[in-house]
mmCIF file of C-alpha atoms and ligand atoms in Angstrom:
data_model
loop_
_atom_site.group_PDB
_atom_site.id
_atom_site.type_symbol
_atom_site.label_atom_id
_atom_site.label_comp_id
_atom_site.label_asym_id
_atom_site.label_seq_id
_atom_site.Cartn_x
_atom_site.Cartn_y
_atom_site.Cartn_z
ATOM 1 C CA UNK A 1091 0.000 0.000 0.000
ATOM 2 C CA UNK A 1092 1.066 3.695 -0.971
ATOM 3 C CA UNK A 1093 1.680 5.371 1.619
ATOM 4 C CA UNK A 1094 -0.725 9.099 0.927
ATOM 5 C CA UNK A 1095 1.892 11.468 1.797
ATOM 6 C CA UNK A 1096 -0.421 14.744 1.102
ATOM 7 C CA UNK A 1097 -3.916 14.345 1.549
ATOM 8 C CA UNK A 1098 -7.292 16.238 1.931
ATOM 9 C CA UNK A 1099 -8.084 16.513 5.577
ATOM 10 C CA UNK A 1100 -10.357 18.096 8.041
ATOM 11 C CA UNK A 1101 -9.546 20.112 10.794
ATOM 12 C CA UNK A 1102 -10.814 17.736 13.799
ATOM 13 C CA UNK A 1103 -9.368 19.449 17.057
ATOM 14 C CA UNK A 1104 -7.709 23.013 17.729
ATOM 15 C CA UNK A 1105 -5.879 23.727 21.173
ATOM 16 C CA UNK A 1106 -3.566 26.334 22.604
ATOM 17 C CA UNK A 1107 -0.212 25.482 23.671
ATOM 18 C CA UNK A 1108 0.583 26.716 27.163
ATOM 19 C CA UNK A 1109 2.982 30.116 27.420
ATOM 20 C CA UNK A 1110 2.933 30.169 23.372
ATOM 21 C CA UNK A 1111 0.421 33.125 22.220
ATOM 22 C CA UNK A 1112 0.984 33.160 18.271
ATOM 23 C CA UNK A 1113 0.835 29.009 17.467
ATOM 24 C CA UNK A 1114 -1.552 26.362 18.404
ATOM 25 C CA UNK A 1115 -1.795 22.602 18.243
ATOM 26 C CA UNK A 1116 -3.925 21.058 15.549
ATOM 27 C CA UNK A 1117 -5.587 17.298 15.604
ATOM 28 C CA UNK A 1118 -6.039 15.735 12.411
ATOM 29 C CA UNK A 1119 -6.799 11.751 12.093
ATOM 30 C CA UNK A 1120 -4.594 10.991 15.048
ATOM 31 C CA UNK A 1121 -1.745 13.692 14.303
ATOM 32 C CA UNK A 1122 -0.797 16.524 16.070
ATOM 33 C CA UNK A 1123 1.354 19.403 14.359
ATOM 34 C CA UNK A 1124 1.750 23.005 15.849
ATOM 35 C CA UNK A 1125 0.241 25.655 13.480
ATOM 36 C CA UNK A 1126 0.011 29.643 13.161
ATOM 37 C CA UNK A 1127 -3.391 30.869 15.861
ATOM 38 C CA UNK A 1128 -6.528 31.713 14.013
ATOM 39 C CA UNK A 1129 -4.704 30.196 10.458
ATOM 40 C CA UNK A 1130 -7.430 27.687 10.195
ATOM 41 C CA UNK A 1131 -10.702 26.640 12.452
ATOM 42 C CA UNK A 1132 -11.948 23.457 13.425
ATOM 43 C CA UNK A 1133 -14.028 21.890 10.652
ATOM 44 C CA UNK A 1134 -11.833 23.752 8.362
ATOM 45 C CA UNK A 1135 -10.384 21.424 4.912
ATOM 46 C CA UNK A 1136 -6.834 21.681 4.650
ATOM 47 C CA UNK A 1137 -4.263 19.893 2.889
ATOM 48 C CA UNK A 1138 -2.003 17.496 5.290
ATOM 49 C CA UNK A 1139 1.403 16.201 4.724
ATOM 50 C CA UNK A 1140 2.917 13.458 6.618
ATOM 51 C CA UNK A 1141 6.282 13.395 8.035
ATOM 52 C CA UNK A 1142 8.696 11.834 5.070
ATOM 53 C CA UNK A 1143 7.041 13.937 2.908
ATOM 54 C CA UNK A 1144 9.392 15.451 0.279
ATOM 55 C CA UNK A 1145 8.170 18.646 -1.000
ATOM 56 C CA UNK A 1146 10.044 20.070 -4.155
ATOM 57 C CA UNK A 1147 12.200 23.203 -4.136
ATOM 58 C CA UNK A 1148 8.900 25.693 -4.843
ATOM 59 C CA UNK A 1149 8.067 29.045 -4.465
ATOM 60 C CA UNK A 1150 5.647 28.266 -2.287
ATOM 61 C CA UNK A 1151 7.200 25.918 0.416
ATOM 62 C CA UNK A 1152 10.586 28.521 0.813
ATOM 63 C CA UNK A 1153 9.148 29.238 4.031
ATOM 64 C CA UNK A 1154 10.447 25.182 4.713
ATOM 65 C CA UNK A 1155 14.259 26.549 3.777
ATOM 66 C CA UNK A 1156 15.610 27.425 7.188
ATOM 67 C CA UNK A 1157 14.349 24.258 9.067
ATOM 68 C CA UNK A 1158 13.819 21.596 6.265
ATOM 69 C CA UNK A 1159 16.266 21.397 2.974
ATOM 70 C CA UNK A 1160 17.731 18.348 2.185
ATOM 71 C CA UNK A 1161 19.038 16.648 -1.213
ATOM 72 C CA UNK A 1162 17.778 13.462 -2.023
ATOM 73 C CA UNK A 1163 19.401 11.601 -4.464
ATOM 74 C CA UNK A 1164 21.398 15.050 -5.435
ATOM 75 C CA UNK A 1165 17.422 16.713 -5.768
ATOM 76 C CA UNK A 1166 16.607 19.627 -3.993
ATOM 77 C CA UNK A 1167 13.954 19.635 -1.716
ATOM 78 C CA UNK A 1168 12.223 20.473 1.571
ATOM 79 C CA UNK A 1169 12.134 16.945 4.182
ATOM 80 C CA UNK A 1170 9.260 17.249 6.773
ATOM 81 C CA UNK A 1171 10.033 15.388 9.893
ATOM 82 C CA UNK A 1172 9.263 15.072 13.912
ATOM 83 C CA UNK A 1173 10.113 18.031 15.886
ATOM 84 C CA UNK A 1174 9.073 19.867 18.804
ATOM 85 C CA UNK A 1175 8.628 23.732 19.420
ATOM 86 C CA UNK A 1176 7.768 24.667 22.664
ATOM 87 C CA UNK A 1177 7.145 20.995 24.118
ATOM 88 C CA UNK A 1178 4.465 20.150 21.970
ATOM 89 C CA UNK A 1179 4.945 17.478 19.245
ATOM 90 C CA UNK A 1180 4.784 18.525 15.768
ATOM 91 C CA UNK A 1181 4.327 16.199 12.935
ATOM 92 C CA UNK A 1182 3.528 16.997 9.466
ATOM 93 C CA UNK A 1183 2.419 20.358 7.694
ATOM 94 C CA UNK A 1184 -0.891 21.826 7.053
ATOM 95 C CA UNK A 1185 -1.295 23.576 3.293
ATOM 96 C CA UNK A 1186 -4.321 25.708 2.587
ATOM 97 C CA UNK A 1187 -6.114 23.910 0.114
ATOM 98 C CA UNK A 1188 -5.950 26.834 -2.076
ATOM 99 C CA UNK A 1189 -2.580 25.076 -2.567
ATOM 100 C CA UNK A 1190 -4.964 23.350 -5.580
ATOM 101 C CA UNK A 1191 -5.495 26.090 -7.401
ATOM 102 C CA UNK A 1192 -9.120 25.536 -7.451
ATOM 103 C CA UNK A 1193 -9.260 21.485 -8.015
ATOM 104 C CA UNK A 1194 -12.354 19.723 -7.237
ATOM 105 C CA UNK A 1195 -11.160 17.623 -4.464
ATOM 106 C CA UNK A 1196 -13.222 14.773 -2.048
ATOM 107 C CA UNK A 1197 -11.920 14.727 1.488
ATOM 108 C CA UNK A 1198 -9.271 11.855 1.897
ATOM 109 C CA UNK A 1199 -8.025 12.362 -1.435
ATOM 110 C CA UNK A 1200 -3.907 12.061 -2.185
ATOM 111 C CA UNK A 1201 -3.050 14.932 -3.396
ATOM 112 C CA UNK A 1202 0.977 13.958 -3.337
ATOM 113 C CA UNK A 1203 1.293 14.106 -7.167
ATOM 114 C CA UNK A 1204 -0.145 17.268 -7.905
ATOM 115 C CA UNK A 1205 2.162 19.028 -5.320
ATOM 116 C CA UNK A 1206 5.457 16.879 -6.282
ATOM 117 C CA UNK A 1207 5.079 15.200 -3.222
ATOM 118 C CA UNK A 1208 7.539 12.448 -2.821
ATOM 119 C CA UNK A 1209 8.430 10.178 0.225
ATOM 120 C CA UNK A 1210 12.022 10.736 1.155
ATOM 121 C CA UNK A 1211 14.188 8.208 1.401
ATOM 122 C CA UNK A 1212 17.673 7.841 2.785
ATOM 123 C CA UNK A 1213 20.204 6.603 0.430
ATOM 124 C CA UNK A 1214 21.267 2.975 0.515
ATOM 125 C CA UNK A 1215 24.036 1.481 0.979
ATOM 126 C CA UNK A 1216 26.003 -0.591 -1.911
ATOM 127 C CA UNK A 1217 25.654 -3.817 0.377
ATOM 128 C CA UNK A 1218 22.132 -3.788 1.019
ATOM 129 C CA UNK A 1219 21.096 -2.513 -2.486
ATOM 130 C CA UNK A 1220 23.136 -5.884 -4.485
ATOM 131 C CA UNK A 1221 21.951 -6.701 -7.527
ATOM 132 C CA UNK A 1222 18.185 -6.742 -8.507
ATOM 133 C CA UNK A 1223 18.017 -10.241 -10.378
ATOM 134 C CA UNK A 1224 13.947 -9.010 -10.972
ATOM 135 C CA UNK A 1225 10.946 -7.360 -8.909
ATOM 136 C CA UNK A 1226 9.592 -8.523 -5.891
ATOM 137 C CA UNK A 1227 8.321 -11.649 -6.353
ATOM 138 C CA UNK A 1228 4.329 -11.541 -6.825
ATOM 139 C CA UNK A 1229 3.779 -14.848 -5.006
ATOM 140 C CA UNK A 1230 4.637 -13.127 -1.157
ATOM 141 C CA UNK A 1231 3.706 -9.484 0.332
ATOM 142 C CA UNK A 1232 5.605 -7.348 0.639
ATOM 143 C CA UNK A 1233 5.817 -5.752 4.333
ATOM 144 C CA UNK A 1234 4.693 -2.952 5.389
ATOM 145 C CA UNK A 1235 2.709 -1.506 8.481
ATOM 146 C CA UNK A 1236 0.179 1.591 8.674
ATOM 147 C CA UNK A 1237 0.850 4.267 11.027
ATOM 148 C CA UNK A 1238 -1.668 4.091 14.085
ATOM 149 C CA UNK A 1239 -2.446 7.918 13.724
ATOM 150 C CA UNK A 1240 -3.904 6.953 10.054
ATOM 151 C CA UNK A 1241 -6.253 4.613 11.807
ATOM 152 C CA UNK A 1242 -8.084 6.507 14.442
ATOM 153 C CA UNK A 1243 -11.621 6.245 12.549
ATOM 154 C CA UNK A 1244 -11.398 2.089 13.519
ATOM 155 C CA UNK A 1245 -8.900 2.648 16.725
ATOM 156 C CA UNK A 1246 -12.343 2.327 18.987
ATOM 157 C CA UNK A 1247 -13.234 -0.811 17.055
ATOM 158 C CA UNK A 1248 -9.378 -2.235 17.091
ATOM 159 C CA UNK A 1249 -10.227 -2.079 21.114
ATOM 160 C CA UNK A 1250 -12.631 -4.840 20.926
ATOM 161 C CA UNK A 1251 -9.842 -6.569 19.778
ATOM 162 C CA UNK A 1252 -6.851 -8.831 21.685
ATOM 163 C CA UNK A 1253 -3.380 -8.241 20.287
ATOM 164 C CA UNK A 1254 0.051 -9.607 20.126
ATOM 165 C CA UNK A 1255 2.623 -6.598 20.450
ATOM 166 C CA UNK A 1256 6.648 -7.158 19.022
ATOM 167 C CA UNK A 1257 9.320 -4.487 18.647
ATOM 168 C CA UNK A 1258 10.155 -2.820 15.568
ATOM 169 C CA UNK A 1259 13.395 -3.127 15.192
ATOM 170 C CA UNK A 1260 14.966 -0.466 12.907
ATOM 171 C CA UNK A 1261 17.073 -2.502 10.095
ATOM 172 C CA UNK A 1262 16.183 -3.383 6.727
ATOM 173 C CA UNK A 1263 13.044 -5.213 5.504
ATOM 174 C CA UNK A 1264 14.413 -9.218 4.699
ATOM 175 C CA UNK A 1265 12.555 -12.025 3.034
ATOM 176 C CA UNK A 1266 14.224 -15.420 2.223
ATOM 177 C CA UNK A 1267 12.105 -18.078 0.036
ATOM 178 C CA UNK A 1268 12.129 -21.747 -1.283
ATOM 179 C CA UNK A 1269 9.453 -22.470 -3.766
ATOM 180 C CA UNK A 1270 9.583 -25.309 -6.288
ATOM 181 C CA UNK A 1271 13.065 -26.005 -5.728
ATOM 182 C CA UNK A 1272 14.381 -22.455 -5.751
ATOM 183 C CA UNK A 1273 15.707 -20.219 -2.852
ATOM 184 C CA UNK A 1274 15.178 -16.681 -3.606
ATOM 185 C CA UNK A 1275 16.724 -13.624 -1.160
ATOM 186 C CA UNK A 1276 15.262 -10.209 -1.391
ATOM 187 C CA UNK A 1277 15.350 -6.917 -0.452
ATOM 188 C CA UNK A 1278 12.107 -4.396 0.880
ATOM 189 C CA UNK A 1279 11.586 -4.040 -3.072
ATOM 190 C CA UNK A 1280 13.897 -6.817 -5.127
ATOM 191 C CA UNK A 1281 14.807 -10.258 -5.473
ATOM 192 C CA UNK A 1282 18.762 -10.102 -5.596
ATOM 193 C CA UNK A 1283 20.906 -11.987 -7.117
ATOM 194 C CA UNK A 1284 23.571 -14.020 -5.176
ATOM 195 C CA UNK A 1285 26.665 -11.858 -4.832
ATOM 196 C CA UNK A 1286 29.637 -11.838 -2.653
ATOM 197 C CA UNK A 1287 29.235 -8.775 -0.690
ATOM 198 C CA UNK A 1288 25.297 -8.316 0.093
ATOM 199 C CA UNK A 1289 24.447 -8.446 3.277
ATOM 200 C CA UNK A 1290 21.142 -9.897 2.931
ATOM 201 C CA UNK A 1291 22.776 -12.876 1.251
ATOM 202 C CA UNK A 1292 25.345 -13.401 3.314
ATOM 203 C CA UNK A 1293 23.375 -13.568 6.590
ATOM 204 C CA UNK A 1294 21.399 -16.323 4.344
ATOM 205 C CA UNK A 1295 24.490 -17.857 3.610
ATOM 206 C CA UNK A 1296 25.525 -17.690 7.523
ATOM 207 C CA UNK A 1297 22.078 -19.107 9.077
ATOM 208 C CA UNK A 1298 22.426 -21.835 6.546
ATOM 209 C CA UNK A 1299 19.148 -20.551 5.084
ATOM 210 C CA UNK A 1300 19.004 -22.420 1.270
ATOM 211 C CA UNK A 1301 18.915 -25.813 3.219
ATOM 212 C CA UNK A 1302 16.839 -24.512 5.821
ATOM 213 C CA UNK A 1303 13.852 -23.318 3.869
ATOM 214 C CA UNK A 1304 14.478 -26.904 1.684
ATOM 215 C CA UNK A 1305 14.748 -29.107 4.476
ATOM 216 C CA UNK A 1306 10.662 -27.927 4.904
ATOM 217 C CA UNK A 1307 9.656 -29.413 1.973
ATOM 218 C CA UNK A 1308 7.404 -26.949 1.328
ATOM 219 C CA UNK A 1309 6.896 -23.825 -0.320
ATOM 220 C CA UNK A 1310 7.532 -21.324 2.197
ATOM 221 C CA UNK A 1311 9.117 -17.152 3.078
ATOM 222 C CA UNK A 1312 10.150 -15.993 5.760
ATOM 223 C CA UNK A 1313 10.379 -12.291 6.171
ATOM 224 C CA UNK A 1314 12.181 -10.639 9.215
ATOM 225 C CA UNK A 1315 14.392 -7.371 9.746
ATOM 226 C CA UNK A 1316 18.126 -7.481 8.882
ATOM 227 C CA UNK A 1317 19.720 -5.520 11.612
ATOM 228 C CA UNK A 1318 24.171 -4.977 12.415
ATOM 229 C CA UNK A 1319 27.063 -3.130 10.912
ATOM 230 C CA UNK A 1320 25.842 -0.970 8.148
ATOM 231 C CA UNK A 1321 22.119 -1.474 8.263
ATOM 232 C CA UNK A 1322 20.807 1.941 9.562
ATOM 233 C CA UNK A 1323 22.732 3.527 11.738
ATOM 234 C CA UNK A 1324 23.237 0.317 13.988
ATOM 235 C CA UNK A 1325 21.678 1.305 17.039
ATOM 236 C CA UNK A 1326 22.127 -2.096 18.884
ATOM 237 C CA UNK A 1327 25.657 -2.005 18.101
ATOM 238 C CA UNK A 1328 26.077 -5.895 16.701
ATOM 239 C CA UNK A 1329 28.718 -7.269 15.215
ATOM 240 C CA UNK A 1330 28.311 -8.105 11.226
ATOM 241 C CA UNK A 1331 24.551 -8.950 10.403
ATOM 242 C CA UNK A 1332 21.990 -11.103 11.541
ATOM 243 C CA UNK A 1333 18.278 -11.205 10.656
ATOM 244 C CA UNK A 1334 14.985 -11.324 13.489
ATOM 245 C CA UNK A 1335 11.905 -12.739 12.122
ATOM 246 C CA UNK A 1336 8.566 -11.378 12.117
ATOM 247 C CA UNK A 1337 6.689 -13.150 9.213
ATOM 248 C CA UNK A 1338 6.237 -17.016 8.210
ATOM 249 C CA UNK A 1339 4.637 -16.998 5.207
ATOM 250 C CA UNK A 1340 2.859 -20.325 3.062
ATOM 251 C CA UNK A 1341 3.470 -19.499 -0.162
ATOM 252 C CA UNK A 1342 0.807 -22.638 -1.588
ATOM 253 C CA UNK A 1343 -2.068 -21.341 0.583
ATOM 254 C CA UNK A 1344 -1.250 -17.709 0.277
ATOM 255 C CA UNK A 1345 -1.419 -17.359 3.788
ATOM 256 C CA UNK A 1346 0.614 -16.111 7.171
ATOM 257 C CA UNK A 1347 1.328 -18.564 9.780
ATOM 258 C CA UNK A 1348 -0.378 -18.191 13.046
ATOM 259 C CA UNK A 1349 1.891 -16.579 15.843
ATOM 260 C CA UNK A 1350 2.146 -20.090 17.436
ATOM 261 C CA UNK A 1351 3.020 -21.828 14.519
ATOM 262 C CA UNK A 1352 5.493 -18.760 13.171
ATOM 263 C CA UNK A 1353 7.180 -19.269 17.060
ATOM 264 C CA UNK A 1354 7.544 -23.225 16.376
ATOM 265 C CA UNK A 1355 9.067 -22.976 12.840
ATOM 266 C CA UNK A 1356 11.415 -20.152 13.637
ATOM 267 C CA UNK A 1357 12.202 -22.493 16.908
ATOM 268 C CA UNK A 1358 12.784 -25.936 14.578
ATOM 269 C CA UNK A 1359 14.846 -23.786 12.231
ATOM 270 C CA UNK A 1360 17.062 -22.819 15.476
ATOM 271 C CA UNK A 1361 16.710 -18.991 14.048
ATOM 272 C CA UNK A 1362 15.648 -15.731 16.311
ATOM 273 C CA UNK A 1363 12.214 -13.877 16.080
ATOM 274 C CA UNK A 1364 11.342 -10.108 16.963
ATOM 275 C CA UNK A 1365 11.126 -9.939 20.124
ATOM 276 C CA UNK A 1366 7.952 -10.909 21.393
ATOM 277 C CA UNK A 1367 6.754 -8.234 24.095
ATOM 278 C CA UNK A 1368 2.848 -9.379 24.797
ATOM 279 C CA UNK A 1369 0.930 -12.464 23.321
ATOM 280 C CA UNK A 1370 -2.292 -10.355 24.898
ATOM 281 C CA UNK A 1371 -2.389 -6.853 24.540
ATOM 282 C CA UNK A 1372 -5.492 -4.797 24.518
ATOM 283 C CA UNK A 1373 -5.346 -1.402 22.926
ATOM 284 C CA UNK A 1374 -5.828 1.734 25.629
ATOM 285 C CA UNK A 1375 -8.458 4.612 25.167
ATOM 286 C CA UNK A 1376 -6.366 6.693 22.982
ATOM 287 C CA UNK A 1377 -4.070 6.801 19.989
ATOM 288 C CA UNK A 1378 -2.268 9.730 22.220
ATOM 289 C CA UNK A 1379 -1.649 6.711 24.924
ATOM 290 C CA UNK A 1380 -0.622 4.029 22.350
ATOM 291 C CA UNK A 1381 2.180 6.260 21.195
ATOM 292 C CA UNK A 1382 3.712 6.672 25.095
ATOM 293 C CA UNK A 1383 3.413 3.017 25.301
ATOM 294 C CA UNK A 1384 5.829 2.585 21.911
ATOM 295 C CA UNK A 1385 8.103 4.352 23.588
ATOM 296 C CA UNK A 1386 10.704 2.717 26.160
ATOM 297 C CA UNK A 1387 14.257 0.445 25.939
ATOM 298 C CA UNK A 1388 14.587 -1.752 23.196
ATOM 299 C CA UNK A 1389 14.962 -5.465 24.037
ATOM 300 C CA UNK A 1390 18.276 -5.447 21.814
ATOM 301 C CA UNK A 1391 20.128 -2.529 23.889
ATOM 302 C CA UNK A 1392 23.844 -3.263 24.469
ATOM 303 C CA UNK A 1393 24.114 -3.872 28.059
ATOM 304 C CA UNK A 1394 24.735 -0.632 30.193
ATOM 305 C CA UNK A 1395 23.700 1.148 27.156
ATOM 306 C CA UNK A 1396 19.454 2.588 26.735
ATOM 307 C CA UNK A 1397 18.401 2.329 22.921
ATOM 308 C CA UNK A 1398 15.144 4.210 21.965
ATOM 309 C CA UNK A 1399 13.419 1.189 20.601
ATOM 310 C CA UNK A 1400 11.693 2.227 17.202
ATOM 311 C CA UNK A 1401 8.402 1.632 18.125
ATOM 312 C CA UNK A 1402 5.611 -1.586 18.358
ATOM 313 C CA UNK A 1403 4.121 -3.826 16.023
ATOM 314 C CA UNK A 1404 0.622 -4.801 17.174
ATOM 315 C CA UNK A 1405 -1.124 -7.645 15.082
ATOM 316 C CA UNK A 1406 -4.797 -9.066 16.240
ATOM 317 C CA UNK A 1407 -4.218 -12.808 17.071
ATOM 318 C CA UNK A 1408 -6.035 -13.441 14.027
ATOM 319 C CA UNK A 1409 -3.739 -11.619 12.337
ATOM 320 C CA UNK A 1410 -6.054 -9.945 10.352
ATOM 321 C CA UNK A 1411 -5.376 -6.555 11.880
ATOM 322 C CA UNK A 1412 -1.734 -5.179 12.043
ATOM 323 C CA UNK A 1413 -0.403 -1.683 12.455
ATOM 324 C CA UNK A 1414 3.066 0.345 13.849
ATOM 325 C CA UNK A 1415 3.402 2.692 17.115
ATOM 326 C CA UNK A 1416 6.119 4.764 16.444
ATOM 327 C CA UNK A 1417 8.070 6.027 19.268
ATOM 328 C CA UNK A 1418 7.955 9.437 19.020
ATOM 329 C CA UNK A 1419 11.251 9.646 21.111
ATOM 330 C CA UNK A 1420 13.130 7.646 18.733
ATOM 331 C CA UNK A 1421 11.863 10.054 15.767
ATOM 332 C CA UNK A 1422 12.524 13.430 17.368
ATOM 333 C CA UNK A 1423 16.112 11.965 17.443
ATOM 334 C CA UNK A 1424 16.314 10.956 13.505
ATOM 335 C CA UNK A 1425 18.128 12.736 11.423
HETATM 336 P P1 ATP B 628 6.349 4.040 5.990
HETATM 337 O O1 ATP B 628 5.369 3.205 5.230
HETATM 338 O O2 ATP B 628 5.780 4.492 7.296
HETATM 339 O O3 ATP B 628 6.953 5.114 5.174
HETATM 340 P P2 ATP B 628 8.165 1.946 5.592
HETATM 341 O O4 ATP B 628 7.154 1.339 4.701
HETATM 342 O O5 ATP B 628 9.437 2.382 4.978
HETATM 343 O O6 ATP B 628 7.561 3.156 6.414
HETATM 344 P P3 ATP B 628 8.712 0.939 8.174
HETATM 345 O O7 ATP B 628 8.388 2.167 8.894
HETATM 346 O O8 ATP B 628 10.076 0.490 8.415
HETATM 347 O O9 ATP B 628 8.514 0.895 6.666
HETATM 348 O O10 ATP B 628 7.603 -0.118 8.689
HETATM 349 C C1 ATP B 628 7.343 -1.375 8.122
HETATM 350 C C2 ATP B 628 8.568 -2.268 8.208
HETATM 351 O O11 ATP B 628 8.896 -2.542 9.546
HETATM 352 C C3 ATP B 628 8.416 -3.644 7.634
HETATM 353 O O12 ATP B 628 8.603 -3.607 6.259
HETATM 354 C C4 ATP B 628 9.542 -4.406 8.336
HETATM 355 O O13 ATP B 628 10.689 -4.426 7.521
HETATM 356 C C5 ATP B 628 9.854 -3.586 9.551
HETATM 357 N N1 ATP B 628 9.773 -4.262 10.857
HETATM 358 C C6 ATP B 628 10.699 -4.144 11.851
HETATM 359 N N2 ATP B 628 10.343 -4.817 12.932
HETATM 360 C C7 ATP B 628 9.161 -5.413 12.656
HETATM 361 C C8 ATP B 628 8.278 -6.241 13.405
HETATM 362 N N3 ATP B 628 8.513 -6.549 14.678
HETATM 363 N N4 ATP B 628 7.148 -6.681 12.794
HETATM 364 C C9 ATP B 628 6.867 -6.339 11.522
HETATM 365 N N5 ATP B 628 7.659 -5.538 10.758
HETATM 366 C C10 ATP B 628 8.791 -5.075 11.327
HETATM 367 MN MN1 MN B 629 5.043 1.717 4.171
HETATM 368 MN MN1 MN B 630 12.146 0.434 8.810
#
């Protein structure tokens, strides 16, 4: 799923921000992002952009210069991300919709390609980028999680609900496959070929992965997050690379394995999931409370040493429901 970087939005909540006089806090969906008093009243349509939005190098977004350029991929641009002014959160931007130039919008509508909206994207490294031997193969999902503050029309429904909750580890999306005799390593986006020097394939190489997926004798992915030296920025400080599971993944019946079968193959295969943080989690009243709850230590913090863990992944037992919690600690710290 596309992520909607700028969309049509309404105005759901305005509140003042104690000892500021000239900006306020603005709700929309489950966001919050500080904004100029009396620019824009509850109810009001506006245009939202998400944090990773990339705006292009416009007349109209200079005001971005001083707190936002950034190159991407050698393009100029303006980078919205988490900040906070005056101890209030602030994620996103609001645009005027007059932005449109008089386009018949609905509400809800992404509006990313008519502003030159891209998601920015951090440049990759040579040994996690390898060698595409083709796309990502059609037969698996790819992975991918929707932000919680995107969900806050069904958050009251999601509470009827009994969750399992794992960490997000911050690394690279990895999925390892056999099907019909052929063991396949890719990337968030690409199947890569074998090569000496990529990272995804040698940790497949390391866990003994081709005859591991084979020895199953069935058609089968497993997708997990490759974390160590030169995946991100590292932040659990391991030695080389190693992968933690999160997905098992029947290829034949087009279907995820439950959690209790995903914990006994991963066991079998003597290889490490995500860790596991609640096998019964129930959501709390608000989408403001879920987000203190993502934050805390991560599991994988060198000894001594607190990590900001990214955030949670919380998945309905019947799997059928799964969504992120980003810490918001861990983003005001990206860079
Ligand atoms: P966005 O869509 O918000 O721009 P993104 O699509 O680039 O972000 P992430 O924010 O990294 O991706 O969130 C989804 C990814 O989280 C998955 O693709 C997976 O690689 C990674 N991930 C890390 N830990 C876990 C976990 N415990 N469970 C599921 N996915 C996880
Ligand atoms: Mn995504
Ligand atoms: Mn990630």
């Amino acid at each position: 799923m596309e992520r909607k970087l700028a969309s049509t939005v309404v105005i759901d909540d305005l509140q003042p921000i104690e000892g500021a006089d000239l900006i306020e806090v603005a709700t929309v969906k489950g966001w919050k992002l500080v904004v100029k008093k009396n620019e824009y009243q509850v109810g009001d349509h506006a245009i939202y952009c998400e944090i990773d939005s990339f705006l292009p190098e416009k007349e109209e977004f200079e005001f971005l210069r001083k707190t936002s350029f950034r190159k991407m991929a050698g393009i100029p641009g303006f980078r919205l991300k988490t900040i906070r002014l005056r101890g209030q959160i602030s994620q996103g931007l609001l645009l005027p919709v007059s932005v449109l130039s008089g386009y018949a919008y609905t509400l809800g509508e992404d509006v990313s390609a008519m502003l030159g909206i891209v998601k920015y994207e951090p440049p990759v490294p040579a040994s996690l980028a390898g060698v595409a031997r083709g796309n990502f193969p059609s037969f698996i999902p790819k992975t991918d999680e929707e932000r919680v503050q995107n969900l806050s029309k069904v958050y009251e429904k999601y509470r009827q609900h009994t969750f399992y909750v794992t960490e997000k580890l911050d690394g690279s999306s990895a999925t390892y496959y056999y099907r019909d005799g052929v063991f396949g390593v890719c990337s968030r986006n690409y199947d890569l070929e074998e090569t000496p020097d990529n990272s995804f394939w040698k940790v497949a190489r390391e866990l003994d992965l081709p005859a591991k997926l084979a020895a199953l004798g069935k058609n089968i992915a497993l997708q997990g997050e490759l974390i160590g030296e030169g995946v991100q920025k590292n932040p659990y400080c391991i030695l080389a690379q190693t992968v933690r599971f999160f997905n098992v993944f029947d290829i034949d019946t087009s279907t995820y394995l439950s959690l209790e079968t995903f914990k006994e193959i991963i066991q079998q295969l003597e290889l490490q999931h995500v860790p596991i943080l609640d096998e019964a989690f129930t959501l709390p009243e608000t989408v403001d409370q879920l987000l203190l709850t993502a934050e805390g230590a991560s599991v994988l913090s060198p000894a001594g040493k607190h990590v900001e863990r990214e955030g949670l992944v919380i998945r309905s037992t019947d799997r059928r429901i799964s969504f992120k919690a980003i810490s918001n600690k861990f983003l005001l710290n990206e860079n």
